[in-house]
Coordinates of C-alpha atoms in Angstrom, one line a residue:
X1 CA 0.0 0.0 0.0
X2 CA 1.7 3.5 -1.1
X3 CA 1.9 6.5 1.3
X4 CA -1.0 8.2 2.5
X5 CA -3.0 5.3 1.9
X6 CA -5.9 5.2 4.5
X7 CA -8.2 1.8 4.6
X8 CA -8.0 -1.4 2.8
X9 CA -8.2 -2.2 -0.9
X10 CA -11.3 -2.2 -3.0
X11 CA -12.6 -5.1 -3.3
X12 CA -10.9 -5.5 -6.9
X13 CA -7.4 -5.4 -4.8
X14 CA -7.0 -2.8 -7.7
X15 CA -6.1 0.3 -5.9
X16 CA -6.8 1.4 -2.1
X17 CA -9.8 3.3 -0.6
X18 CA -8.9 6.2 0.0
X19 CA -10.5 8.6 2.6
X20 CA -12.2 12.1 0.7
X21 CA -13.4 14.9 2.7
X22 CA -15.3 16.6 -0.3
X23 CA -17.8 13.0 -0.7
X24 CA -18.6 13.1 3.2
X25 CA -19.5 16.5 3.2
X26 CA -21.7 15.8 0.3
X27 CA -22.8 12.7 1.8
X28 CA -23.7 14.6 5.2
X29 CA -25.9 17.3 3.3
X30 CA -27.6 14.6 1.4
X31 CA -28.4 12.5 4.4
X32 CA -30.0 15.6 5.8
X33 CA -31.9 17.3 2.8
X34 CA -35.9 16.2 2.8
X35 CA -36.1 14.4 -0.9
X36 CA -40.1 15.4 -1.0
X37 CA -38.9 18.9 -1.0
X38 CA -37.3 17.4 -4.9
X39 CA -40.9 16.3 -5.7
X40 CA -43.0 18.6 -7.9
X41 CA -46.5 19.5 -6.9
X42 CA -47.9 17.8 -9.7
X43 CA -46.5 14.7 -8.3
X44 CA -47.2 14.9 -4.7
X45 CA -51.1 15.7 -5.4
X46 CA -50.2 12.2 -7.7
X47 CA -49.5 10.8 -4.1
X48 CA -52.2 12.2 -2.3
X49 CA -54.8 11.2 -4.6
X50 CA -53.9 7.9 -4.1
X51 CA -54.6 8.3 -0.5
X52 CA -57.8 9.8 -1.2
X53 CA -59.1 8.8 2.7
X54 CA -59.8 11.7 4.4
X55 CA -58.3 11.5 7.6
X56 CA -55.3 10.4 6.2
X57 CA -55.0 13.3 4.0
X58 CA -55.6 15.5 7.3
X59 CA -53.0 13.6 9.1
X60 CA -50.4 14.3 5.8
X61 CA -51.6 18.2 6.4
X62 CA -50.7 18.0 9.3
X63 CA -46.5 17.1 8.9
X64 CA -45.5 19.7 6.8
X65 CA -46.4 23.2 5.9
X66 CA -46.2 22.4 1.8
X67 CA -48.5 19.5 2.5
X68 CA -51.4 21.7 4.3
X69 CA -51.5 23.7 0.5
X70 CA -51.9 21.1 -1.4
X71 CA -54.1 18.7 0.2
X72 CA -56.8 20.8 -0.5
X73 CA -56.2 20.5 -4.3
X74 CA -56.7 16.5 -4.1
X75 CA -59.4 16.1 -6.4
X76 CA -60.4 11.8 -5.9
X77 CA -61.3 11.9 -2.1
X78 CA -63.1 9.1 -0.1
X79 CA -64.5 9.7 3.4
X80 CA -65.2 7.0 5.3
X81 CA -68.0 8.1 8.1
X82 CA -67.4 6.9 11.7
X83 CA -70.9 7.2 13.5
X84 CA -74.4 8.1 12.7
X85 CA -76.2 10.9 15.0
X86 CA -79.9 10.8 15.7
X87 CA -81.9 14.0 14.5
X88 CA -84.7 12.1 16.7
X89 CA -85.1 14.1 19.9
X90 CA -86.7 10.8 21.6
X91 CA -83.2 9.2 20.7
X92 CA -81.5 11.6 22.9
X93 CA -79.7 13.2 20.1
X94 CA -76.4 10.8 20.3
X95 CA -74.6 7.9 18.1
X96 CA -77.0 5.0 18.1
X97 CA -76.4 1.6 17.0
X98 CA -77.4 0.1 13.6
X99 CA -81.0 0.9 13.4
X100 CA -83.6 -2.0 13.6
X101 CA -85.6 0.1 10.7
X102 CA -85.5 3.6 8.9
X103 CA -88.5 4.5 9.8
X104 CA -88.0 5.4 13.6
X105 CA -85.1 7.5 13.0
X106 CA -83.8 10.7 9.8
X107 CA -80.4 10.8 10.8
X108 CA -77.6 12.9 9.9
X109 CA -73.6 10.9 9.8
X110 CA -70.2 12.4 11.5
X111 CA -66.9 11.6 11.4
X112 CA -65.9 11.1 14.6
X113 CA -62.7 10.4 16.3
X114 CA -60.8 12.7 14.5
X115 CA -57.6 14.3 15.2
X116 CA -57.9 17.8 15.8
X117 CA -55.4 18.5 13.0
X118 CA -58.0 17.6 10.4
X119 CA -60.2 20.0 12.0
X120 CA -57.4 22.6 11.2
X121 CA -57.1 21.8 7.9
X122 CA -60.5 23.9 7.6
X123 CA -58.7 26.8 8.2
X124 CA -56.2 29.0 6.3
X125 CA -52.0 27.7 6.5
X126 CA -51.1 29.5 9.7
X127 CA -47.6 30.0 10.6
X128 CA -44.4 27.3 10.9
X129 CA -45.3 27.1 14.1
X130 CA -48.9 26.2 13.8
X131 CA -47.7 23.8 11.7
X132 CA -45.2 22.2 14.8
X133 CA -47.8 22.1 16.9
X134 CA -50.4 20.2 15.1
X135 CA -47.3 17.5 14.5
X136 CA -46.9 17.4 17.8
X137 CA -50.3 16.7 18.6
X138 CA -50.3 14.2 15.7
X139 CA -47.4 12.4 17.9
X140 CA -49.2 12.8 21.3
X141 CA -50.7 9.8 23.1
X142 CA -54.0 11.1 23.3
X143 CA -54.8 13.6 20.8
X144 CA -57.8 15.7 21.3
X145 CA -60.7 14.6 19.8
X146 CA -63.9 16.2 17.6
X147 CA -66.3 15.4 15.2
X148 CA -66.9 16.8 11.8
X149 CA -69.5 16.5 8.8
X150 CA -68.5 15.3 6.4
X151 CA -69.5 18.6 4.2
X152 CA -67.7 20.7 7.0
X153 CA -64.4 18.5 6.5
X154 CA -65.1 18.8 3.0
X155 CA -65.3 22.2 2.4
X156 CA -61.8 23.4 1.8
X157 CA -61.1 20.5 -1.0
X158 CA -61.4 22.9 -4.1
X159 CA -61.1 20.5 -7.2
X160 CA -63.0 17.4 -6.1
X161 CA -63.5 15.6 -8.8
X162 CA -64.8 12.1 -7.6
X163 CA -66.4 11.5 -4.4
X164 CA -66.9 8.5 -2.6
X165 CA -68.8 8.6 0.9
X166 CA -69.5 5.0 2.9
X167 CA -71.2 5.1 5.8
X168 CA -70.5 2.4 8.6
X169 CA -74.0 0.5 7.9
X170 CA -76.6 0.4 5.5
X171 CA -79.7 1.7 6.4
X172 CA -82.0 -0.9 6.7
X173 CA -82.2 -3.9 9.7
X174 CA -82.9 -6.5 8.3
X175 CA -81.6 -10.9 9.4
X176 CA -77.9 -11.8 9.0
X177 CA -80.0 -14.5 6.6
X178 CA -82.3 -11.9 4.6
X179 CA -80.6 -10.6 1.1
X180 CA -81.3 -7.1 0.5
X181 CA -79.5 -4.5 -2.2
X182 CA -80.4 -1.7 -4.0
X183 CA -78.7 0.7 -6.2
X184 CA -80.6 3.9 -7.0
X185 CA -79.3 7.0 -9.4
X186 CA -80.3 10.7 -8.8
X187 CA -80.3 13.9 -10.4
X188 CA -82.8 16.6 -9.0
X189 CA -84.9 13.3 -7.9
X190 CA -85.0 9.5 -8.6
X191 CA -83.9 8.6 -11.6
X192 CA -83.8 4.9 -11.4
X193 CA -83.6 2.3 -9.3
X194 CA -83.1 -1.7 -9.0
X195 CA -83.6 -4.0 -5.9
X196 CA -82.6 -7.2 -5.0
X197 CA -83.8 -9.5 -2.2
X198 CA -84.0 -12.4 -1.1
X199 CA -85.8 -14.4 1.8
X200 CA -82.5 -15.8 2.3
X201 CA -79.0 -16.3 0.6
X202 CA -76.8 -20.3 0.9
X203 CA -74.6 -21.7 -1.1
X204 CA -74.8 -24.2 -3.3
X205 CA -72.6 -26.1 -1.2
X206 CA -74.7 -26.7 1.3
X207 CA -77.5 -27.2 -0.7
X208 CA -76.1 -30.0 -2.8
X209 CA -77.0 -32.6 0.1
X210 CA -80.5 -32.4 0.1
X211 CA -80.3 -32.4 -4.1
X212 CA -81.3 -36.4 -4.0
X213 CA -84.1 -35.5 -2.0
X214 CA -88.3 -35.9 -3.6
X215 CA -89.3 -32.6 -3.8
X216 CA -92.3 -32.5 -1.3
X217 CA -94.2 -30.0 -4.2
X218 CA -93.1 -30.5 -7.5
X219 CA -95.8 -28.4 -9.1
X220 CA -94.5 -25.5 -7.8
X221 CA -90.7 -26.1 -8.7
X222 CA -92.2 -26.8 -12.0
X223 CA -93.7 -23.6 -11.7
X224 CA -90.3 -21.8 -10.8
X225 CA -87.4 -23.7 -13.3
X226 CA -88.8 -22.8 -16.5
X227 CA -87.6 -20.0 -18.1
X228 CA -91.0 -18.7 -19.7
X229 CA -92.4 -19.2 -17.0
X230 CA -92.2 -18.2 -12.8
X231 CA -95.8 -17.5 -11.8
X232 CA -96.1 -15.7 -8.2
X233 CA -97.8 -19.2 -6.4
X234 CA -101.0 -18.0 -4.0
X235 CA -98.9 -18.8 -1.1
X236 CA -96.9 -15.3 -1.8
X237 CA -100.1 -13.5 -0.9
X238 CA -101.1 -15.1 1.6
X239 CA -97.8 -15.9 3.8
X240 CA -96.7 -12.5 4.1
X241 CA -94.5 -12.8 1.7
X242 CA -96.1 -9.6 -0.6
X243 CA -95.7 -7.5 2.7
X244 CA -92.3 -8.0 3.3
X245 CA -91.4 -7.3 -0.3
X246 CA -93.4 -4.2 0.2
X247 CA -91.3 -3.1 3.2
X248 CA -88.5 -3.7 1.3
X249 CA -89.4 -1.5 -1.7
X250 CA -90.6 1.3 0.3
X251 CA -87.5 1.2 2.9
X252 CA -85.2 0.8 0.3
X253 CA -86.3 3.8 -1.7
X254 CA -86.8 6.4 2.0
X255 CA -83.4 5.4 2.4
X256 CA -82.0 6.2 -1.3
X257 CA -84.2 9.7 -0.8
X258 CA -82.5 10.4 2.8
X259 CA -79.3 10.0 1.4
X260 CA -79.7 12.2 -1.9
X261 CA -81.3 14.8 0.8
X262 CA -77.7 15.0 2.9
X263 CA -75.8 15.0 -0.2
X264 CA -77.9 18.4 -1.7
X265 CA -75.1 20.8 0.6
X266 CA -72.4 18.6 -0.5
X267 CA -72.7 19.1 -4.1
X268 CA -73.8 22.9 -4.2
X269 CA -70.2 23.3 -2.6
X270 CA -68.2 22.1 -5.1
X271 CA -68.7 22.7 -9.0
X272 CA -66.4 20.6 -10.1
X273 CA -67.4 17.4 -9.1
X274 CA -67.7 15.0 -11.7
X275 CA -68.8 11.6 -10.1
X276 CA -70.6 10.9 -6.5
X277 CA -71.4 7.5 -5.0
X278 CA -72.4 6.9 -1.4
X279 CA -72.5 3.7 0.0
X280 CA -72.4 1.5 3.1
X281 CA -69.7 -0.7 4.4
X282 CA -72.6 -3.7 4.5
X283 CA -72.6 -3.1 0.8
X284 CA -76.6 -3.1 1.1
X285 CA -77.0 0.2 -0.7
X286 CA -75.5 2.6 -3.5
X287 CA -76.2 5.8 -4.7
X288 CA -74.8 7.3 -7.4
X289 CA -74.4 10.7 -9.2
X290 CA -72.6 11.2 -12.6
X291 CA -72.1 14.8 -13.6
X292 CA -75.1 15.4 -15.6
X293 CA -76.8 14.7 -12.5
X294 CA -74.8 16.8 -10.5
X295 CA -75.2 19.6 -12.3
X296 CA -79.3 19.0 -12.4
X297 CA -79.2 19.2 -8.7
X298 CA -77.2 22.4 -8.5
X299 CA -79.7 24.4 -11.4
X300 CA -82.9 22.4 -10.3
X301 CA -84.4 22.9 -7.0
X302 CA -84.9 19.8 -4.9
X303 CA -88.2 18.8 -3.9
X304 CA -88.6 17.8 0.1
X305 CA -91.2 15.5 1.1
X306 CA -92.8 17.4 3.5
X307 CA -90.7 17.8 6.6
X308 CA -88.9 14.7 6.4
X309 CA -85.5 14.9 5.8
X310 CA -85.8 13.2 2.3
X311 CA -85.7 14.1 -1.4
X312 CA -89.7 13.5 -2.9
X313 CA -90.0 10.6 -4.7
X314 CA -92.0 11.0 -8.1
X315 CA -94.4 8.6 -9.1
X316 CA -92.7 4.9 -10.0
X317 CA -93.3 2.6 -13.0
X318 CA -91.8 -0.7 -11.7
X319 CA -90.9 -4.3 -13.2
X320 CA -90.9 -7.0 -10.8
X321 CA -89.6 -10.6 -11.0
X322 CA -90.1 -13.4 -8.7
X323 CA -88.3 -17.2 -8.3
X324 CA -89.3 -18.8 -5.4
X325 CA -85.8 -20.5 -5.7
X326 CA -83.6 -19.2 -8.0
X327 CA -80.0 -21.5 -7.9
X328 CA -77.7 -19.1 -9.4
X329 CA -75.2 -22.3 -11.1
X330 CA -71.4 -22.8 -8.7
X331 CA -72.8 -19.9 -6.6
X332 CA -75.6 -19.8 -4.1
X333 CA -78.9 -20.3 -4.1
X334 CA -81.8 -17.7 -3.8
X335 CA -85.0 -18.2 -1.7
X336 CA -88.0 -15.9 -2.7
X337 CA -85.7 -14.0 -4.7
X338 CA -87.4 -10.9 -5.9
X339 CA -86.2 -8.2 -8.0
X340 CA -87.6 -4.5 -8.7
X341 CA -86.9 -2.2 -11.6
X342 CA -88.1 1.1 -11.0
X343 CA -88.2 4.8 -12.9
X344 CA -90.6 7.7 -12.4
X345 CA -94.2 6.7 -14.1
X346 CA -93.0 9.6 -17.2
X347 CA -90.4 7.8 -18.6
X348 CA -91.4 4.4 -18.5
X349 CA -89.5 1.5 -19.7
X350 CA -89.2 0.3 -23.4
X351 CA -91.4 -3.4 -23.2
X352 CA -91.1 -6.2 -25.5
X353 CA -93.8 -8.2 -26.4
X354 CA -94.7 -10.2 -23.2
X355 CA -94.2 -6.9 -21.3
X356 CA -90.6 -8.2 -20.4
X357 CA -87.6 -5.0 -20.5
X358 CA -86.0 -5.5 -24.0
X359 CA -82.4 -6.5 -23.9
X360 CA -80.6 -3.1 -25.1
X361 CA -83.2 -0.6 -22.3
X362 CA -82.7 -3.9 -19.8
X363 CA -79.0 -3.6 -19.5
X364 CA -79.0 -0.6 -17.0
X365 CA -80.9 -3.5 -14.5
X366 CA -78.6 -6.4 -15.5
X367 CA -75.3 -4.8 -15.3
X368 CA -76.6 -3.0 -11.7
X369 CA -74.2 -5.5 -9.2
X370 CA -71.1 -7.4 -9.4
X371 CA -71.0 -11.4 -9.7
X372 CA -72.9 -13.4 -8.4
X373 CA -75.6 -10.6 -8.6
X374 CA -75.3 -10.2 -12.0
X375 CA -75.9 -13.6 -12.9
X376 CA -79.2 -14.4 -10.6
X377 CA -80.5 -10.5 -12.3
X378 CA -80.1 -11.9 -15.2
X379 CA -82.1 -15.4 -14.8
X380 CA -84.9 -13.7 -13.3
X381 CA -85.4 -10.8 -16.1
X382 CA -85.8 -14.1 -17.8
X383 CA -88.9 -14.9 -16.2
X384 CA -92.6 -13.6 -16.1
X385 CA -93.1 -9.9 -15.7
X386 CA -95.6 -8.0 -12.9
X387 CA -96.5 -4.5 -13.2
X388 CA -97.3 -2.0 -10.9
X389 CA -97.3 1.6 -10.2
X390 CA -96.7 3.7 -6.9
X391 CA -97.7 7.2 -6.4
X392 CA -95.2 10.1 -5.5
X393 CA -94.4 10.3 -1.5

């Protein structure tokens, strides 16, 4: 090794390593520079739109002062709502659990649990330290804690482009057992709607050992495999059966009309939204705006019913299908399954001959869930067609 030489060889054994006060310096100021600061905005919002949960996003405004200015400028944003509050006086105006049935209780959702730096987002940029102490409070043990709507938390985001709400529950209580889904679109009012349910929802699995068993009425199975066929048996009316199909349209639809009613502040706050949908963790229920829609909301006004906290319904045109087992082929199988197409009464739906939808106007009821939804839609629209007409409420 020649003179001066500090360290052993590379590990070529070509020359020696030798010690440079220049590249540690440079090292040094590397190690501490903050590589987001290197980012472009364009970028970062990249970032945060893939975050798109609210209280994350608060959280990220929190850290760092460049953060707080562009958060609001995220324009795909999901908020995920903690807890629903009672506008019941009887209910003692708190959080109440899941709700045994809509009719009992308008309610109004929160986000609760919320660091109180999300709360500050609301608010202009303050100064650097502002921004130090809602870190620090980020970092405490125990922040404090508030609640928000979710059009107060929303109200700052200026270029929202797609929405996405989900409350912690769907609406309507109904068994673990019972299948129940809906999916309703909304401009100024109800533009459609379909509904699935079912008495109850298995799978084929465990339905495969009682397959070798005599059916104890095989007129009525007869009456529910063919495809032309699937008459509504007596028994429907008489079992309660009709009723409970009734409670499911009606509760189904209040619920969709609540929801478009909380949405109307929303939407009036932000022009530039472009898509809407607000669903349920359970899944049970969707509501969607696109931005025709949106925009029909903001230049039409919005008819209440009365003073319930609801959007009036029109008056409905529906298409109802019934299986009184409908076995959906590797899936499940589908007791009482019963499904609902419904518009408002003035644009009713294009018929075929036999009063079934026609295949091209039937696709926006077909294509309305995922699989295995799709699939048991699509056997029933295959079956016999009832009619019937509701007036506005």
């Amino acid at each position: 090794m020649s003179s001066g030489a500090v360290g052993a060889a590379d590990p070529d054994g070509l020359r020696p390593l030798r010690w440079d006060p220049a590249v540690e310096k440079e090292t040094e100021e590397e190690e501490g520079i903050d590589h987001f600061d290197r980012l472009p905005d364009s970028v970062l919002l990249v970032i945060f739109n893939r975050v798109g949960d609210v209280k994350a996003l608060g959280r990220c405004c929190a850290v760092y002062r460049r953060f707080h200015a562009l958060i609001p400028l995220v324009d795909d944003v999901v908020v995920r709502v903690d807890c629903v509050i009672s506008d019941d006086p009887s209910a003692g105006g708190g959080g109440f659990d899941k709700p045994h049935g809509l009719f009992s209780h308008f309610a109004r959702f929160v986000l609760g649990g919320l660091v109180k730096a999300l709360g500050q987002m609301l608010s202009p940029a303050s100064s650097a330290d502002a921004v130090a102490r809602k870190s620090a409070l980020l970092l405490s043990s125990s922040p404090e804690v508030s609640h928000h709507s979710p059009t107060e938390v929303l109200k700052n985001f200026k270029e929202i482009r797609r929405l996405r709400i989900e409350l912690p529950y769907g609406e309507l209580g109904v068994d673990d057992s019972t299948l129940l889904k809906w999916k309703a679109d909304f401009g100024c009012t109800l533009e459609s709607c379909v509904i699935l349910g079912a008495s109850s929802e298995v799978s084929s699995c465990s339905m495969s050992a009682k397959s070798s068993e005599p059916d104890p009425n095989p007129s009525l199975q007869d009456a529910c495999d063919g495809d032309d066929r699937g008459s509504i048996p007596e028994s429907f009316y008489a079992d309660g059966s009709l009723k409970r199909r009734v409670v499911w349209t009606i509760s189904s639809l209040i619920a969709a009309s609540a929801r478009h009613y909380l949405l109307h502040p929303i939407v009036a706050d932000h022009d530039t939204l472009e898509c809407l949908d607000l669903t349920d963790a359970d899944g049970q229920g969707l509501l969607t705006m696109d931005r025709r829609q949106l925009q029909e909301l903001r230049t039409k006004p919005m008819m209440s019913s009365g003073s319930s906290q609801r959007t009036l319904l029109p008056a409905l045109n529906m298409h109802l299908w019934y299986a009184h087992q409908l076995e959906v082929p590797g899936e499940m199988v589908l007791k009482g399954a019963t499904l609902l197409a419904i518009r408002p009464s003035e644009e009713r739906m294009g018929e075929a001959a036999g009063g079934v939808v026609g295949s091209s106007d039937g696709c926006w009821v077909s294509d309305t869930f995922e699989e295995p939804y799709r699939t048991a839609i699509r056997m029933l629209m295959k079956r016999k067609t009832y009619n019937l007409e509701m007036n506005s409420f």
